[in-house]
Each structure stands twice: as C-alpha cells, then as structure tokens.
Coordinates of C-alpha atoms and ligand atoms in Angstrom, one line a residue:
X1 CA 0.0 0.0 0.0
X2 CA 1.5 3.3 -1.0
X3 CA 0.5 6.7 0.3
X4 CA 1.8 8.5 -2.8
X5 CA 2.4 6.9 -6.2
X6 CA 3.8 8.5 -9.4
X7 CA 2.9 6.5 -12.5
X8 CA 4.8 7.3 -15.6
X9 CA 4.7 11.0 -14.9
X10 CA 5.9 13.2 -17.8
X11 CA 6.0 17.0 -17.6
X12 CA 6.7 19.2 -20.6
X13 CA 6.8 23.0 -20.8
X14 CA 6.2 25.1 -23.9
X15 CA 9.2 27.2 -24.9
X16 CA 8.2 29.4 -27.8
X17 CA 7.6 27.0 -30.6
X18 CA 9.0 23.9 -28.9
X19 CA 7.8 21.5 -26.2
X20 CA 10.6 20.8 -23.7
X21 CA 10.3 17.6 -21.6
X22 CA 11.8 18.1 -18.2
X23 CA 10.5 15.0 -16.4
X24 CA 10.1 11.8 -18.4
X25 CA 8.0 8.8 -17.3
X26 CA 8.9 9.0 -13.7
X27 CA 7.4 6.3 -11.5
X28 CA 8.1 5.8 -7.8
X29 CA 6.1 5.5 -4.6
X30 CA 6.2 6.6 -1.0
X31 CA 4.8 4.3 1.6
X32 CA 3.4 5.2 5.0
X33 CA 6.3 5.4 7.4
X34 CA 8.9 6.1 4.7
X35 CA 11.4 8.9 4.5
X36 CA 12.3 9.2 0.8
X37 CA 14.9 11.3 -0.8
X38 CA 14.9 12.3 -4.5
X39 CA 18.4 12.9 -5.7
X40 CA 19.5 14.3 -9.0
X41 CA 21.5 17.1 -10.7
X42 CA 20.3 20.6 -11.0
X43 CA 17.6 21.1 -13.6
X44 CA 16.5 17.5 -13.7
X45 CA 13.0 18.3 -12.6
X46 CA 13.0 17.7 -8.9
X47 CA 11.2 20.9 -7.9
X48 CA 8.7 20.3 -10.8
X49 CA 7.9 16.9 -9.3
X50 CA 7.3 18.4 -5.8
X51 CA 5.0 21.0 -7.4
X52 CA 3.0 18.3 -9.1
X53 CA 2.7 16.4 -5.8
X54 CA 1.5 19.6 -4.2
X55 CA -1.1 19.9 -6.9
X56 CA 0.1 23.3 -8.0
X57 CA 0.9 22.1 -11.6
X58 CA -0.2 18.9 -13.3
X59 CA 1.5 16.2 -15.3
X60 CA 1.4 16.4 -19.1
X61 CA 0.9 12.6 -19.0
X62 CA 0.9 9.9 -16.4
X63 CA -0.8 10.1 -13.0
X64 CA -0.1 11.0 -9.4
X65 CA -2.1 9.0 -7.0
X66 CA -2.4 10.2 -3.4
X67 CA -4.2 7.9 -1.0
X68 CA -6.0 6.1 -3.9
X69 CA -7.1 9.4 -5.6
X70 CA -5.6 11.1 -8.5
X71 CA -4.4 14.6 -7.5
X72 CA -6.7 17.1 -9.1
X73 CA -6.1 20.3 -7.1
X74 CA -4.0 21.6 -4.2
X75 CA -2.9 18.7 -2.1
X76 CA -4.2 19.7 1.4
X77 CA -2.5 16.8 3.1
X78 CA 1.0 17.9 2.1
X79 CA 3.1 20.8 3.3
X80 CA 6.3 22.2 1.8
X81 CA 9.6 23.5 3.1
X82 CA 11.5 25.6 0.6
X83 CA 15.3 26.2 0.1
X84 CA 14.7 30.0 0.3
X85 CA 12.7 29.7 3.5
X86 CA 9.8 31.8 2.0
X87 CA 9.1 33.7 5.2
X88 CA 7.2 37.0 5.4
X89 CA 9.7 39.7 6.6
X90 CA 7.0 41.8 8.2
X91 CA 5.6 39.0 10.3
X92 CA 7.1 37.6 13.5
X93 CA 8.2 34.0 13.9
X94 CA 4.9 33.1 15.5
X95 CA 2.9 34.9 12.9
X96 CA 4.8 33.2 10.1
X97 CA 4.3 29.8 11.6
X98 CA 0.6 30.4 12.3
X99 CA -0.1 31.6 8.7
X100 CA -0.6 28.1 7.3
X101 CA -3.3 27.4 10.0
X102 CA -5.1 30.7 9.4
X103 CA -5.0 29.9 5.6
X104 CA -6.8 26.6 6.5
X105 CA -9.5 28.6 8.4
X106 CA -8.3 28.4 12.0
X107 CA -9.1 31.4 14.2
X108 CA -6.1 33.6 14.8
X109 CA -5.8 33.1 18.5
X110 CA -6.0 29.3 18.2
X111 CA -3.5 29.4 15.3
X112 CA -1.0 31.5 17.3
X113 CA -1.4 29.1 20.2
X114 CA -0.8 26.0 18.2
X115 CA 2.2 27.7 16.5
X116 CA 3.9 28.0 19.9
X117 CA 3.8 24.3 20.3
X118 CA 5.7 23.7 17.0
X119 CA 8.0 26.6 17.6
X120 CA 9.2 24.7 20.7
X121 CA 9.6 21.5 18.7
X122 CA 12.0 23.1 16.3
X123 CA 14.1 24.6 19.1
X124 CA 13.0 28.3 18.7
X125 CA 11.5 28.7 22.1
X126 CA 12.0 32.3 23.2
X127 CA 12.2 33.6 19.6
X128 CA 8.4 33.8 19.0
X129 CA 8.3 37.5 18.7
X130 CA 11.5 37.9 16.6
X131 CA 11.4 39.0 12.9
X132 CA 13.1 36.9 10.2
X133 CA 15.8 39.6 9.7
X134 CA 17.0 38.9 13.3
X135 CA 17.5 35.2 12.7
X136 CA 20.4 33.2 11.2
X137 CA 19.8 31.1 8.1
X138 CA 19.4 27.9 10.3
X139 CA 16.9 29.6 12.5
X140 CA 14.9 30.8 9.5
X141 CA 14.7 27.3 8.1
X142 CA 13.5 26.1 11.6
X143 CA 10.7 28.6 11.1
X144 CA 10.0 27.1 7.7
X145 CA 9.9 23.7 9.2
X146 CA 7.6 24.7 12.1
X147 CA 5.3 26.4 9.6
X148 CA 5.1 23.2 7.6
X149 CA 4.5 20.8 10.5
X150 CA 2.1 23.1 12.4
X151 CA -0.6 22.2 9.8
X152 CA 0.0 18.6 10.7
X153 CA 0.4 17.4 7.2
X154 CA 0.5 13.7 6.3
X155 CA 3.4 14.3 4.0
X156 CA 6.2 16.7 4.4
X157 CA 7.7 17.8 1.1
X158 CA 11.2 19.5 1.4
X159 CA 12.9 21.1 -1.6
X160 CA 16.6 21.3 -0.9
X161 CA 15.9 22.6 2.5
X162 CA 19.6 22.9 3.5
X163 CA 21.1 24.2 0.3
X164 CA 21.3 27.8 1.5
X165 CA 22.9 27.0 4.8
X166 CA 26.5 26.7 6.0
X167 CA 28.0 23.3 6.5
X168 CA 27.8 23.1 10.3
X169 CA 24.2 24.3 10.4
X170 CA 23.4 21.7 7.8
X171 CA 24.8 18.9 10.0
X172 CA 22.7 20.0 12.9
X173 CA 19.5 20.5 10.9
X174 CA 19.7 17.1 9.3
X175 CA 19.8 15.5 12.7
X176 CA 17.0 17.7 14.0
X177 CA 14.8 16.8 11.0
X178 CA 15.4 13.1 11.7
X179 CA 14.4 13.8 15.4
X180 CA 11.2 15.5 14.3
X181 CA 10.5 12.6 12.0
X182 CA 10.9 10.1 14.8
X183 CA 8.9 12.2 17.3
X184 CA 5.7 10.2 18.0
X185 CA 3.8 13.3 18.8
X186 CA 4.0 14.6 15.3
X187 CA 1.4 12.9 13.1
X188 CA 3.6 12.8 9.9
X189 CA 3.1 9.7 7.7
X190 CA 5.9 10.3 5.2
X191 CA 8.6 12.7 4.1
X192 CA 9.8 13.3 0.5
X193 CA 12.9 15.4 0.5
X194 CA 14.7 16.7 -2.6
X195 CA 18.5 17.1 -2.4
X196 CA 21.4 17.2 -4.8
X197 CA 23.7 15.7 -2.0
X198 CA 24.1 12.0 -2.1
X199 CA 25.6 11.9 1.4
X200 CA 22.6 13.8 2.7
X201 CA 20.3 11.3 1.1
X202 CA 22.2 8.4 2.6
X203 CA 22.2 10.1 6.0
X204 CA 18.5 10.7 6.0
X205 CA 16.5 8.4 3.8
X206 CA 14.9 5.0 4.1
X207 CA 14.8 5.0 0.3
X208 CA 16.6 7.0 -2.3
X209 CA 15.2 7.6 -5.8
X210 CA 18.0 8.6 -8.1
X211 CA 17.3 10.7 -11.2
X212 CA 19.3 11.4 -14.4
X213 CA 20.0 14.8 -16.0
X214 CA 17.2 16.5 -18.0
X215 CA 14.9 15.1 -19.0
X216 CA 14.8 13.6 -15.5
X217 CA 14.3 9.9 -15.5
X218 CA 14.6 7.4 -12.7
X219 CA 18.0 5.7 -12.8
X220 CA 17.6 3.6 -9.7
X221 CA 15.9 3.1 -6.3
X222 CA 18.0 2.2 -3.3
X223 CA 16.9 1.1 0.1
X224 CA 19.3 2.4 2.6
X225 CA 18.7 0.0 5.5
X226 CA 21.1 1.6 8.0
X227 CA 19.9 2.0 11.6
X228 CA 19.6 5.5 13.0
X229 CA 21.4 7.5 14.2
X230 CA 23.7 7.1 11.2
X231 CA 27.4 7.7 11.0
X232 CA 28.8 9.1 7.8
X233 CA 32.3 7.7 8.6
X234 CA 31.0 4.1 8.9
X235 CA 32.1 1.7 6.1
X236 CA 28.5 0.7 5.2
X237 CA 27.6 4.3 4.8
X238 CA 30.5 4.9 2.5
X239 CA 29.6 1.8 0.5
X240 CA 26.1 2.9 -0.2
X241 CA 27.3 6.4 -1.1
X242 CA 29.8 4.9 -3.6
X243 CA 27.2 2.7 -5.2
X244 CA 25.0 5.7 -5.9
X245 CA 27.9 7.8 -7.3
X246 CA 28.8 4.9 -9.6
X247 CA 25.2 4.6 -10.8
X248 CA 25.2 8.3 -11.7
X249 CA 28.6 8.1 -13.4
X250 CA 27.7 5.0 -15.5
X251 CA 24.6 6.8 -16.7
X252 CA 26.5 9.9 -17.6
X253 CA 29.3 8.2 -19.6
Ligands
LIG301 P1 15.5 21.0 -10.3 O1 14.6 21.3 -9.2 O2 15.8 19.5 -10.4 O3 16.7 21.8 -10.3 P2 13.3 22.2 -11.9 O4 12.2 21.2 -11.6 O5 13.3 23.4 -11.1 O6 14.7 21.3 -11.7 O7 13.4 22.5 -13.4 C1 13.6 21.6 -14.4 C2 13.6 22.3 -15.8 O8 12.3 22.7 -16.1 C3 14.5 23.5 -15.8 O9 15.2 23.5 -17.0 C4 13.5 24.7 -15.7 O10 14.0 25.8 -16.4 C5 12.3 24.1 -16.4 N1 11.0 24.7 -15.8 C6 10.6 24.6 -14.6 N2 9.4 25.2 -14.4 C7 9.1 25.8 -15.6 C8 8.0 26.5 -16.1 N3 7.0 26.9 -15.3 N4 8.1 26.9 -17.4 C9 9.1 26.5 -18.2 N5 10.1 25.8 -17.8 C10 10.1 25.4 -16.5
LIG302 MG1 14.8 22.6 -7.6

C-alpha cells in the first residue's frame, strides 16, 4: 500500500515553438512510514515533481495518486519546506508559523497558540516575537519547518531545505529533522525530500530515488537499510554512497 504513487509521470513545458520535456515517465512511490529522498542534478525536474505532488501544476501525461485518488487540485495533506525559507519579513516567527493554519480557516488566537507548540519542537522557544531579519539562516529554516509541520500534514515535502545554509548548520539541521520525523507526537506519515547531495540522502532516507539529468528519468531506487542514528564515517555508509555515485557516473558516460 502506498500513500503516494507517481505512475509514468511526464511533464513538458512550452518554450516558444517547442515542447521541452523536463520530467520523463517518472514512477516511484512513497509508503506510510517512509522517508524518501529524491536525488538528481540541478535542472532534472526535482522541484517540478514536488510542485506536481503539491497539486500546483499537473503532469502532461501519467498520473499521481495520493491515498487512492488522482491529485486534481492543491494537495491539502502535504506541506512544503523551501530552500529559500519563504518567510514574510513583516511577520514575527509566531505569525509566520501560524499563517498556514489561518489559511486553513483556523481562528487567529488558536492558530498562534498552536504555532507555539511547534516553535518549541524546532528549538525556537524564546524567539516567537523575533522577525526573520533577526535570525540566522538555520533559524529561518527552523521557522520554515515549524510552519510546515504546524498544519499537521501527512506528507512533508522538502525542496533542498539545507542548500542555502553553512556546513555546520546543515549537519545540525539534518539530525533535527530526523528527530522530528521520529517524534511520535508529530502525526507525519511520510517525508519526501529533494536534495542534490548523495551523502545527505544516505544520511536521512529510508529509500533513495536517483534521477538522471534533463529530461529527468529514474536511474535507480536504493533502500538504505542503515539504523539511525547514522554515522557518515562508517564503512557501510560509504559503500552505499559509492554505489549511488557509480550509478550516476555510469549513466552519464
Ligand atoms: P530541479 O529542481 O531539479 O533543479 P526544476 O524542476 O526546477 O529542476 O526545473 C527543471 C527544468 O524545467 C528547468 O530547466 C527549468 O528551467 C524548467 N522549468 C521549470 N518550471 C518551468 C516553467 N513553469 N516553465 C518553463 N520551464 C520550466
Ligand atoms: Mg529545484
């Protein structure tokens, strides 16, 4: 039983006179309880795939099935974390986090109250009234995470969430996201995270879906099978990383 299934999904965009295919016959699924990483080079259509799963754009052909129904509009059961954080600079941390709930029709007072709970979960306790400009990149992305999980989505979609952050912050945030994922109080069923870092995918995912350069096609699916917490220096970690690198290199040559 899969929660989310892509079936031969193709997406083309019109460029002046020509149709350009950016995603070609992509099929994979995400099961309940799975943390899946989608890995591929820049421009292979990863963000396009997340937008289709969000129901913001639609496949040119093929289908995306969410919980037995084809996605036909905005997917209310998914929430997104963006590389660029996408915070409103004129709103406080608490207001930014509450925004998703208010958009879903929750009264402001209740939304702000619920936001507090998730601000604590991402380690921003005490920063509720701060504005984004007062925060470091890592803290901004914690706000982005809190905003996404506050609406209690079934699926968390993350689009290169750590790409704009410094290396040390990235190491911390990867572990914190895994902690949130393993937190029984958060009713998340699955995570689909896009990254261009193979090491990051091996560190975080249960399953890695590897894509080729444009048009993005699936090269391979790898089950990681390492226990958490994972250690990047461990031999088995290195072996899986090497396998994925060689798959990508073979495909390129
Ligand atoms: P990735 O996230 O893997 O870097 P994207 O999904 O952002 O890749 O983009 C894949 C390709 O599709 C890029 O070449 C991009 O320019 C093109 N593209 C994305 N969205 C549109 C659009 N709305 N119109 C035309 N081309 C687009
Ligand atoms: Mg992208």
